[in-house]
Amino acid sequence: MAYNDDAVLAKLSALNETQESIVTVAQWIMFHRRYADRTGQLWLQKLKDSGSNKRLNLVYLANEVAQQSKARRKDDFLIAFSPVIAEATATAYKGATSDVQNKLKRVVEVWRQRQIFEIPIQEAVEARIEELEKSRSSNRKGLGGSLFSNNSSSAPSELQPLVGPQQTISKLVLSTKTSTNSANNDYEKLTNPNTPTPSAPVYAARLNGLLKTLANAEGAVAEVIKSRNLLIEGLEKLLETNRNALTEEKAQLNLLSSRRNEIDIKKRDVEDSIMQGLANSSESTPADGSPGNQMGTPKSEPDRPEVEPLSPPLRPMKEEATQQESLPDFDLNSSAAATNGSIYTSQSMSMSPTSGLDLLSSVSTSYGRSNSMSSIKKRKLNDDFPEMGGDAMEGLDADVAEMLRQDSAGA
C-alpha cells in the first residue's frame, strides 16, 4: 500500500489491542520512516479524535515504534514523536479510567528505565501527567517514586513560586524547538514554488496537516511564553522584596554602627577616668594634707637583733677560786682540812678557760662536781662527828660552836 494520509489513517483506525495488530501496524509505519514527521502528526490527530481505549492502543503503537527505532538506532520516529508525545500522553491520560491510567503510567515508566526519549522530553511527559493528578485531587502528592518525583520541596519557600515556571520552561524548550523546526520545514516544502502542485485532494490534505502543525508549534511557543512571563513576574516580586529588605538592612546597619561608635567613646572615657583614679590613689599624702615625697625616700630597715649566745657567761677565775678557798675555814680538824684543801686545789688547777662546746661541757662538769663535793663535805662532817657530844665543843669560839650546831641540825 502506498503511503498517504488516508492510508495512515486507515491503518490507525484498524488498530486493536492485540499484540499482532500493534506489531503489524508498527512495521508498516517504520517501513515508511521517511514520512516520520507526517506520521507523527496524523497519529496525534487520530489520538485526539479517538476514545479512551483507542487512545491506549495508539500509545502502545507509539511505544512499539519508538522502542524498535531505539533498538535499530533509527532516530526518525524518535525525533518525530518528541514534540507531540507529552501532549498525546496527557490527552490519553485525561478522562481515562484508573486501569487505563495505571497502564499509561507503566508505559511512561518503561520509557524512563530504557531511556527511550531524551531527559527533557521524559520530564515533560511526567510533568503533564503530574499536573493532571494534582488537578484531580489536591490532597494527593504526585505519583510518587522516581518516576514523577518533585524536587521543589528542597528549594527555599521564597523560591517556590519560581520552581514551577522554571521547570515548565526547561521541559518545553526542547519540544517547542523541535515542533517549530518541523512546522517551518513543512511550510517551506509546501509553499516552495519549485515543488510541483499535487492534486487538489492531496494538496488540501497537506494544507490541513500543515495548518495543524503550525497550530501545534504556535501552542508550544505560547506555553513557553506563558511560563516565562510567570517566571519573570515571580522574579520581579522577589527582586522587589529583596530591594526593600536591603534598604531596611542598610538603615539598620548605619544605626548599629553609630551606636557602636557611641558606646566605644563612652568605654574609653570610663577607662581613662579609672586610670586617673588609680594614678591619684597611688600618690601618698602626709597627715597635714600637704603633698609628701614618701614614695621617693623609702624607710630605713631596722637593725638586725643581737644574737644571744647559747652558753652562759664564765665567771671570773679569781672569784671562783676565792669562793672555793673559803670553804676550808669551816673544817673542824686538820685532816679534813687537808683532804678538802687538796680536793679543791685539784679542781682549781683543772679549771681552764674553754671555748665553744668544750665550754658548755666544762661548765656542766664543774656544776656537777660542785654538787658532789658539797655532798661529800656533808657526809664527812656527819661521819667525823657522829658521837660528838658537849665535850667536843670545848675550846671553840661560842659563835663557831653555834654555827656548827645549826649546821648539824640543818643536815
Tab-separated table of C-alpha atoms in Angstrom:
chain	number	residue	atom	x	y	z
A	1	MET	CA	0.000	0.000	0.000
A	2	ALA	CA	1.401	3.373	-0.985
A	3	TYR	CA	1.963	5.937	1.759
A	4	ASN	CA	-0.552	8.773	2.041
A	5	ASP	CA	-2.632	10.337	4.760
A	6	ASP	CA	-5.629	8.169	4.045
A	7	ALA	CA	-3.534	5.018	4.217
A	8	VAL	CA	-2.063	6.083	7.542
A	9	LEU	CA	-5.438	6.956	8.974
A	10	ALA	CA	-6.825	3.638	7.733
A	11	LYS	CA	-4.028	1.718	9.448
A	12	LEU	CA	-4.577	3.627	12.674
A	13	SER	CA	-8.333	3.053	12.550
A	14	ALA	CA	-7.836	-0.710	12.096
A	15	LEU	CA	-5.554	-0.899	15.126
A	16	ASN	CA	-6.761	-3.039	18.048
A	17	GLU	CA	-5.349	-4.060	21.416
A	18	THR	CA	-3.798	-7.349	20.272
A	19	GLN	CA	-0.051	-7.669	20.068
A	20	GLU	CA	-0.224	-8.882	16.485
A	21	SER	CA	-2.157	-5.840	15.313
A	22	ILE	CA	0.199	-3.423	17.075
A	23	VAL	CA	3.345	-5.079	15.672
A	24	THR	CA	1.908	-5.215	12.121
A	25	VAL	CA	0.971	-1.536	12.023
A	26	ALA	CA	4.306	-0.589	13.640
A	27	GLN	CA	6.257	-2.434	10.935
A	28	TRP	CA	4.283	-0.747	8.169
A	29	ILE	CA	4.858	2.696	9.719
A	30	MET	CA	8.586	2.062	10.207
A	31	PHE	CA	8.849	0.940	6.605
A	32	HIS	CA	7.808	4.447	5.627
A	33	ARG	CA	10.145	6.144	8.097
A	34	ARG	CA	10.981	8.923	5.629
A	35	TYR	CA	7.466	10.221	6.363
A	36	ALA	CA	8.025	10.036	10.097
A	37	ASP	CA	7.082	13.667	10.761
A	38	ARG	CA	3.823	13.374	8.892
A	39	THR	CA	3.024	10.066	10.550
A	40	GLY	CA	3.555	11.630	13.958
A	41	GLN	CA	1.132	14.434	13.195
A	42	LEU	CA	-1.512	12.047	11.895
A	43	TRP	CA	-1.029	9.803	14.914
A	44	LEU	CA	-1.633	12.747	17.307
A	45	GLN	CA	-4.708	13.801	15.342
A	46	LYS	CA	-6.141	10.278	15.444
A	47	LEU	CA	-5.438	10.001	19.181
A	48	LYS	CA	-7.330	13.209	19.924
A	49	ASP	CA	-10.303	12.054	17.873
A	50	SER	CA	-10.489	8.584	19.495
A	51	GLY	CA	-11.989	7.260	22.705
A	52	SER	CA	-10.188	6.252	25.894
A	53	ASN	CA	-9.467	2.597	24.963
A	54	LYS	CA	-8.434	3.515	21.435
A	55	ARG	CA	-6.052	6.112	22.793
A	56	LEU	CA	-4.333	3.486	24.913
A	57	ASN	CA	-3.818	1.328	21.790
A	58	LEU	CA	-2.327	4.294	19.944
A	59	VAL	CA	0.082	4.890	22.853
A	60	TYR	CA	1.057	1.209	22.686
A	61	LEU	CA	1.718	1.686	18.950
A	62	ALA	CA	3.935	4.707	19.578
A	63	ASN	CA	5.774	2.749	22.275
A	64	GLU	CA	6.448	-0.122	19.864
A	65	VAL	CA	7.662	2.184	17.098
A	66	ALA	CA	9.864	4.198	19.483
A	67	GLN	CA	11.493	1.136	21.085
A	68	GLN	CA	12.126	-0.520	17.725
A	69	SER	CA	13.665	2.692	16.407
A	70	LYS	CA	15.873	2.916	19.515
A	71	ALA	CA	16.990	-0.679	19.092
A	72	ARG	CA	17.780	-0.204	15.399
A	73	ARG	CA	19.383	3.171	16.033
A	74	LYS	CA	16.980	4.897	13.683
A	75	ASP	CA	16.039	8.230	15.210
A	76	ASP	CA	13.467	9.318	12.630
A	77	PHE	CA	10.420	8.449	14.690
A	78	LEU	CA	12.058	9.448	17.977
A	79	ILE	CA	12.523	12.919	16.548
A	80	ALA	CA	9.003	12.909	15.104
A	81	PHE	CA	7.331	11.799	18.356
A	82	SER	CA	9.361	14.086	20.679
A	83	PRO	CA	7.320	17.280	20.033
A	84	VAL	CA	3.934	15.586	20.443
A	85	ILE	CA	4.473	12.706	22.863
A	86	ALA	CA	3.853	14.805	26.007
A	87	GLU	CA	0.625	16.262	24.682
A	88	ALA	CA	-0.536	12.878	23.382
A	89	THR	CA	0.161	11.128	26.695
A	90	ALA	CA	-1.677	13.832	28.622
A	91	THR	CA	-4.628	13.598	26.235
A	92	ALA	CA	-4.800	9.823	26.668
A	93	TYR	CA	-4.439	10.116	30.449
A	94	LYS	CA	-7.077	12.796	30.908
A	95	GLY	CA	-10.545	11.397	31.480
A	96	ALA	CA	-9.373	7.774	31.363
A	97	THR	CA	-10.307	5.110	33.881
A	98	SER	CA	-7.957	4.163	36.699
A	99	ASP	CA	-6.996	0.953	34.894
A	100	VAL	CA	-6.067	2.833	31.715
A	101	GLN	CA	-4.185	5.458	33.708
A	102	ASN	CA	-2.132	2.810	35.503
A	103	LYS	CA	-1.228	1.235	32.149
A	104	LEU	CA	-0.172	4.613	30.794
A	105	LYS	CA	1.977	5.183	33.882
A	106	ARG	CA	3.633	1.837	33.264
A	107	VAL	CA	4.457	2.812	29.671
A	108	VAL	CA	5.963	6.125	30.806
A	109	GLU	CA	7.999	4.297	33.440
A	110	VAL	CA	9.368	1.937	30.780
A	111	TRP	CA	10.414	4.938	28.699
A	112	ARG	CA	12.389	6.300	31.633
A	113	GLN	CA	14.020	2.984	32.511
A	114	ARG	CA	15.091	2.283	28.923
A	115	GLN	CA	15.834	5.928	28.158
A	116	ILE	CA	13.735	5.906	25.002
A	117	PHE	CA	13.360	9.683	24.839
A	118	GLU	CA	15.707	12.409	25.906
A	119	ILE	CA	15.558	13.575	29.512
A	120	PRO	CA	13.747	16.889	28.825
A	121	ILE	CA	11.079	15.076	26.792
A	122	GLN	CA	10.689	12.437	29.502
A	123	GLU	CA	10.363	15.094	32.192
A	124	ALA	CA	7.801	16.959	30.102
A	125	VAL	CA	5.658	13.823	29.825
A	126	GLU	CA	5.834	13.191	33.573
A	127	ALA	CA	5.080	16.836	34.341
A	128	ARG	CA	1.915	16.795	32.240
A	129	ILE	CA	0.660	13.663	33.981
A	130	GLU	CA	1.526	15.092	37.385
A	131	GLU	CA	-0.438	18.256	36.630
A	132	LEU	CA	-3.468	16.152	35.795
A	133	GLU	CA	-3.064	14.237	39.040
A	134	LYS	CA	-2.920	17.443	41.057
A	135	SER	CA	-5.987	18.826	39.337
A	136	ARG	CA	-7.934	15.663	40.160
A	137	SER	CA	-7.092	15.606	43.844
A	138	SER	CA	-5.425	18.478	45.676
A	139	ASN	CA	-4.512	16.312	48.658
A	140	ARG	CA	-2.506	13.811	46.623
A	141	LYS	CA	1.230	14.392	46.400
A	142	GLY	CA	2.092	13.360	42.863
A	143	LEU	CA	2.529	9.846	41.606
A	144	GLY	CA	5.449	9.030	43.895
A	145	GLY	CA	8.664	7.137	43.329
A	146	SER	CA	11.450	8.034	40.989
A	147	LEU	CA	9.044	8.335	38.056
A	148	PHE	CA	7.379	11.634	38.950
A	149	SER	CA	9.487	12.876	41.846
A	150	ASN	CA	9.324	16.580	42.596
A	151	ASN	CA	12.400	18.242	43.986
A	152	SER	CA	10.768	21.635	44.528
A	153	SER	CA	10.371	20.911	48.252
A	154	SER	CA	14.136	21.219	48.674
A	155	ALA	CA	14.055	24.844	47.467
A	156	PRO	CA	13.537	27.706	49.955
A	157	SER	CA	9.988	28.896	50.487
A	158	GLU	CA	10.761	32.230	48.830
A	159	LEU	CA	11.716	30.422	45.613
A	160	GLN	CA	8.750	28.061	45.497
A	161	PRO	CA	6.728	30.322	43.152
A	162	LEU	CA	9.642	30.237	40.711
A	163	VAL	CA	10.178	26.486	40.665
A	164	GLY	CA	7.076	25.606	38.683
A	165	PRO	CA	7.575	28.068	35.811
A	166	GLN	CA	11.265	27.245	35.583
A	167	GLN	CA	10.610	23.510	35.403
A	168	THR	CA	7.947	24.044	32.773
A	169	ILE	CA	10.291	26.156	30.684
A	170	SER	CA	13.052	23.562	30.914
A	171	LYS	CA	10.689	20.818	29.778
A	172	LEU	CA	9.077	22.792	26.947
A	173	VAL	CA	12.140	24.381	25.395
A	174	LEU	CA	13.320	21.308	23.511
A	175	SER	CA	9.888	20.169	22.410
A	176	THR	CA	8.995	23.686	21.307
A	177	LYS	CA	12.158	23.963	19.282
A	178	THR	CA	11.502	20.632	17.591
A	179	SER	CA	7.873	21.496	16.870
A	180	THR	CA	8.840	24.893	15.481
A	181	ASN	CA	11.513	23.436	13.224
A	182	SER	CA	9.103	20.808	11.915
A	183	ALA	CA	6.409	23.408	11.194
A	184	ASN	CA	8.881	25.668	9.412
A	185	ASN	CA	10.214	22.806	7.282
A	186	ASP	CA	6.715	21.707	6.262
A	187	TYR	CA	5.816	25.254	5.426
A	188	GLU	CA	8.898	25.679	3.236
A	189	LYS	CA	8.197	22.433	1.394
A	190	LEU	CA	4.567	23.168	0.801
A	191	THR	CA	4.998	26.778	-0.247
A	192	ASN	CA	8.104	26.284	-2.339
A	193	PRO	CA	7.307	27.394	-5.909
A	194	ASN	CA	9.677	24.810	-7.322
A	195	THR	CA	7.653	21.992	-5.781
A	196	PRO	CA	5.046	20.627	-8.210
A	197	THR	CA	1.494	21.129	-7.066
A	198	PRO	CA	-0.257	17.843	-6.275
A	199	SER	CA	-3.843	17.044	-6.928
A	200	ALA	CA	-6.456	19.098	-5.179
A	201	PRO	CA	-7.491	16.465	-2.587
A	202	VAL	CA	-3.875	15.688	-1.708
A	203	TYR	CA	-2.976	19.362	-1.636
A	204	ALA	CA	-5.928	20.091	0.636
A	205	ALA	CA	-4.888	17.286	2.999
A	206	ARG	CA	-1.321	18.611	3.126
A	207	LEU	CA	-2.530	22.108	3.797
A	208	ASN	CA	-4.733	20.750	6.568
A	209	GLY	CA	-1.772	18.890	8.063
A	210	LEU	CA	0.452	21.964	7.826
A	211	LEU	CA	-2.219	24.020	9.497
A	212	LYS	CA	-2.303	21.634	12.441
A	213	THR	CA	1.479	21.541	12.588
A	214	LEU	CA	1.643	25.304	12.722
A	215	ALA	CA	-1.075	25.343	15.365
A	216	ASN	CA	0.852	22.830	17.496
A	217	ALA	CA	4.058	24.835	17.188
A	218	GLU	CA	2.189	28.014	17.975
A	219	GLY	CA	0.649	26.449	21.054
A	220	ALA	CA	4.041	25.175	22.248
A	221	VAL	CA	5.612	28.595	21.857
A	222	ALA	CA	2.643	30.192	23.627
A	223	GLU	CA	3.123	27.816	26.566
A	224	VAL	CA	6.780	28.742	26.815
A	225	ILE	CA	5.933	32.443	26.681
A	226	LYS	CA	3.337	31.997	29.395
A	227	SER	CA	5.786	30.158	31.620
A	228	ARG	CA	8.454	32.777	31.050
A	229	ASN	CA	6.050	35.580	31.919
A	230	LEU	CA	5.157	33.820	35.152
A	231	LEU	CA	8.828	33.319	35.915
A	232	ILE	CA	9.646	36.957	35.204
A	233	GLU	CA	6.729	38.117	37.340
A	234	GLY	CA	7.897	35.965	40.217
A	235	LEU	CA	11.459	37.180	39.791
A	236	GLU	CA	10.317	40.797	39.823
A	237	LYS	CA	8.369	40.237	43.035
A	238	LEU	CA	11.321	38.501	44.595
A	239	LEU	CA	13.615	41.288	43.407
A	240	GLU	CA	11.335	43.986	44.824
A	241	THR	CA	11.100	42.168	48.132
A	242	ASN	CA	14.857	41.858	48.343
A	243	ARG	CA	15.332	45.518	47.432
A	244	ASN	CA	13.028	46.628	50.238
A	245	ALA	CA	14.756	44.294	52.652
A	246	LEU	CA	18.126	45.618	51.504
A	247	THR	CA	17.067	49.214	52.185
A	248	GLU	CA	15.918	48.321	55.701
A	249	GLU	CA	19.080	46.374	56.404
A	250	LYS	CA	21.268	49.280	55.274
A	251	ALA	CA	19.412	51.650	57.609
A	252	GLN	CA	19.778	49.160	60.437
A	253	LEU	CA	23.476	48.811	59.676
A	254	ASN	CA	24.005	52.575	59.901
A	255	LEU	CA	22.096	52.729	63.199
A	256	LEU	CA	24.097	49.900	64.726
A	257	SER	CA	27.364	51.427	63.517
A	258	SER	CA	26.584	54.804	65.098
A	259	ARG	CA	25.558	53.168	68.375
A	260	ARG	CA	28.713	51.092	68.412
A	261	ASN	CA	30.862	54.212	67.966
A	262	GLU	CA	28.959	55.978	70.760
A	263	ILE	CA	29.464	53.106	73.184
A	264	ASP	CA	33.122	52.859	72.189
A	265	ILE	CA	33.682	56.514	73.083
A	266	LYS	CA	31.936	56.057	76.450
A	267	LYS	CA	34.037	52.996	77.189
A	268	ARG	CA	37.236	54.916	76.527
A	269	ASP	CA	36.117	57.774	78.803
A	270	VAL	CA	35.369	55.345	81.621
A	271	GLU	CA	38.725	53.634	81.185
A	272	ASP	CA	40.531	56.995	81.245
A	273	SER	CA	38.757	58.001	84.467
A	274	ILE	CA	39.682	54.664	86.029
A	275	MET	CA	43.338	55.120	85.120
A	276	GLN	CA	43.348	58.673	86.528
A	277	GLY	CA	41.809	57.445	89.778
A	278	LEU	CA	44.471	54.772	90.124
A	279	ALA	CA	47.204	57.334	89.495
A	280	ASN	CA	45.808	59.684	92.185
A	281	SER	CA	45.409	56.919	94.754
A	282	SER	CA	48.997	55.770	94.226
A	283	GLU	CA	50.346	59.205	95.348
A	284	SER	CA	50.574	59.271	99.200
A	285	THR	CA	49.925	62.480	101.208
A	286	PRO	CA	51.056	63.347	104.819
A	287	ALA	CA	48.689	63.992	107.726
A	288	ASP	CA	48.692	67.783	107.307
A	289	GLY	CA	47.341	67.414	103.771
A	290	SER	CA	50.466	68.750	102.054
A	291	PRO	CA	51.885	66.572	99.282
A	292	GLY	CA	54.676	64.439	100.541
A	293	ASN	CA	57.592	62.642	98.991
A	294	GLN	CA	57.491	59.450	100.946
A	295	MET	CA	57.434	57.471	97.756
A	296	GLY	CA	60.799	58.972	96.816
A	297	THR	CA	62.519	58.244	100.233
A	298	PRO	CA	61.862	54.721	101.384
A	299	LYS	CA	62.010	53.869	105.085
A	300	SER	CA	65.288	52.569	106.508
A	301	GLU	CA	65.333	48.976	107.513
A	302	PRO	CA	65.669	48.168	111.256
A	303	ASP	CA	68.923	46.750	112.564
A	304	ARG	CA	69.273	43.093	112.986
A	305	PRO	CA	68.558	41.815	116.520
A	306	GLU	CA	71.557	40.861	118.573
A	307	VAL	CA	72.103	37.172	118.820
A	308	GLU	CA	72.119	35.938	122.387
A	309	PRO	CA	74.760	33.280	122.955
A	310	LEU	CA	73.570	29.869	123.980
A	311	SER	CA	76.270	29.272	126.641
A	312	PRO	CA	76.167	31.139	129.975
A	313	PRO	CA	78.986	33.599	130.588
A	314	LEU	CA	82.006	32.369	132.515
A	315	ARG	CA	82.611	33.661	135.978
A	316	PRO	CA	85.997	35.169	136.696
A	317	MET	CA	88.558	32.632	137.830
A	318	LYS	CA	89.598	34.706	140.788
A	319	GLU	CA	86.116	34.867	142.278
A	320	GLU	CA	85.629	31.125	141.812
A	321	ALA	CA	88.938	30.427	143.478
A	322	THR	CA	88.023	32.720	146.325
A	323	GLN	CA	84.711	31.000	146.883
A	324	GLN	CA	86.290	27.577	146.727
A	325	GLU	CA	89.160	28.548	149.030
A	326	SER	CA	86.852	29.953	151.667
A	327	LEU	CA	85.373	26.545	152.365
A	328	PRO	CA	88.298	25.197	154.466
A	329	ASP	CA	87.574	27.805	157.155
A	330	PHE	CA	84.698	25.597	158.275
A	331	ASP	CA	86.884	22.431	158.637
A	332	LEU	CA	86.994	21.099	162.201
A	333	ASN	CA	90.267	19.219	162.083
A	334	SER	CA	93.392	19.401	160.097
A	335	SER	CA	92.890	16.091	158.332
A	336	ALA	CA	89.564	17.141	157.000
A	337	ALA	CA	91.000	20.497	156.038
A	338	ALA	CA	93.907	18.850	154.295
A	339	THR	CA	91.645	16.496	152.428
A	340	ASN	CA	89.254	19.168	151.392
A	341	GLY	CA	92.023	21.549	150.509
A	342	SER	CA	93.662	19.017	148.277
A	343	ILE	CA	90.357	18.329	146.515
A	344	TYR	CA	89.572	21.975	145.900
A	345	THR	CA	93.118	22.631	144.873
A	346	SER	CA	92.949	19.899	142.240
A	347	GLN	CA	89.666	21.300	140.974
A	348	SER	CA	91.131	24.781	140.781
A	349	MET	CA	94.121	23.512	138.912
A	350	SER	CA	91.957	21.567	136.469
A	351	MET	CA	89.775	24.569	135.562
A	352	SER	CA	90.840	26.360	132.445
A	353	PRO	CA	89.003	28.635	130.048
A	354	THR	CA	87.469	26.822	127.103
A	355	SER	CA	85.545	27.818	124.009
A	356	GLY	CA	82.528	26.553	122.013
A	357	LEU	CA	81.102	23.203	123.003
A	358	ASP	CA	84.052	22.483	125.318
A	359	LEU	CA	82.972	25.472	127.381
A	360	LEU	CA	79.464	24.065	127.816
A	361	SER	CA	80.760	20.651	128.782
A	362	SER	CA	83.235	22.106	131.264
A	363	VAL	CA	80.542	24.255	132.870
A	364	SER	CA	78.206	21.296	133.267
A	365	THR	CA	81.057	19.184	134.638
A	366	SER	CA	82.096	21.752	137.211
A	367	TYR	CA	78.436	22.230	138.217
A	368	GLY	CA	78.094	18.507	138.792
A	369	ARG	CA	81.371	18.292	140.638
A	370	SER	CA	80.389	21.191	142.890
A	371	ASN	CA	77.234	19.406	143.935
A	372	SER	CA	79.095	16.177	144.512
A	373	MET	CA	81.739	17.892	146.598
A	374	SER	CA	79.078	19.526	148.720
A	375	SER	CA	77.527	16.156	149.446
A	376	ILE	CA	80.950	14.742	150.237
A	377	LYS	CA	81.584	17.545	152.686
A	378	LYS	CA	78.312	16.960	154.493
A	379	ARG	CA	78.909	13.258	154.613
A	380	LYS	CA	82.365	13.716	156.083
A	381	LEU	CA	81.086	16.113	158.651
A	382	ASN	CA	78.470	13.637	159.716
A	383	ASP	CA	80.928	10.770	159.659
A	384	ASP	CA	83.660	12.586	161.595
A	385	PHE	CA	81.394	13.776	164.335
A	386	PRO	CA	78.663	11.171	164.767
A	387	GLU	CA	79.109	10.716	168.507
A	388	MET	CA	80.352	14.176	169.299
A	389	GLY	CA	78.866	15.471	172.486
A	390	GLY	CA	79.247	18.562	174.606
A	391	ASP	CA	82.946	17.933	175.237
A	392	ALA	CA	83.699	18.287	171.590
A	393	MET	CA	82.649	21.909	171.615
A	394	GLU	CA	85.062	22.816	174.310
A	395	GLY	CA	87.818	25.155	173.320
A	396	LEU	CA	85.844	26.580	170.330
A	397	ASP	CA	84.612	30.054	169.960
A	398	ALA	CA	80.987	30.438	171.005
A	399	ASP	CA	79.918	31.768	167.606
A	400	VAL	CA	81.664	28.954	165.777
A	401	ALA	CA	80.140	26.358	168.061
A	402	GLU	CA	76.671	27.817	167.462
A	403	MET	CA	77.172	27.736	163.673
A	404	LEU	CA	78.249	24.113	163.849
A	405	ARG	CA	75.199	23.192	165.843
A	406	GLN	CA	72.899	24.910	163.374
A	407	ASP	CA	74.707	23.233	160.519
A	408	SER	CA	74.337	19.829	162.129
A	409	ALA	CA	70.660	20.413	162.846
A	410	GLY	CA	70.039	21.517	159.238
A	411	ALA	CA	71.744	18.385	157.889
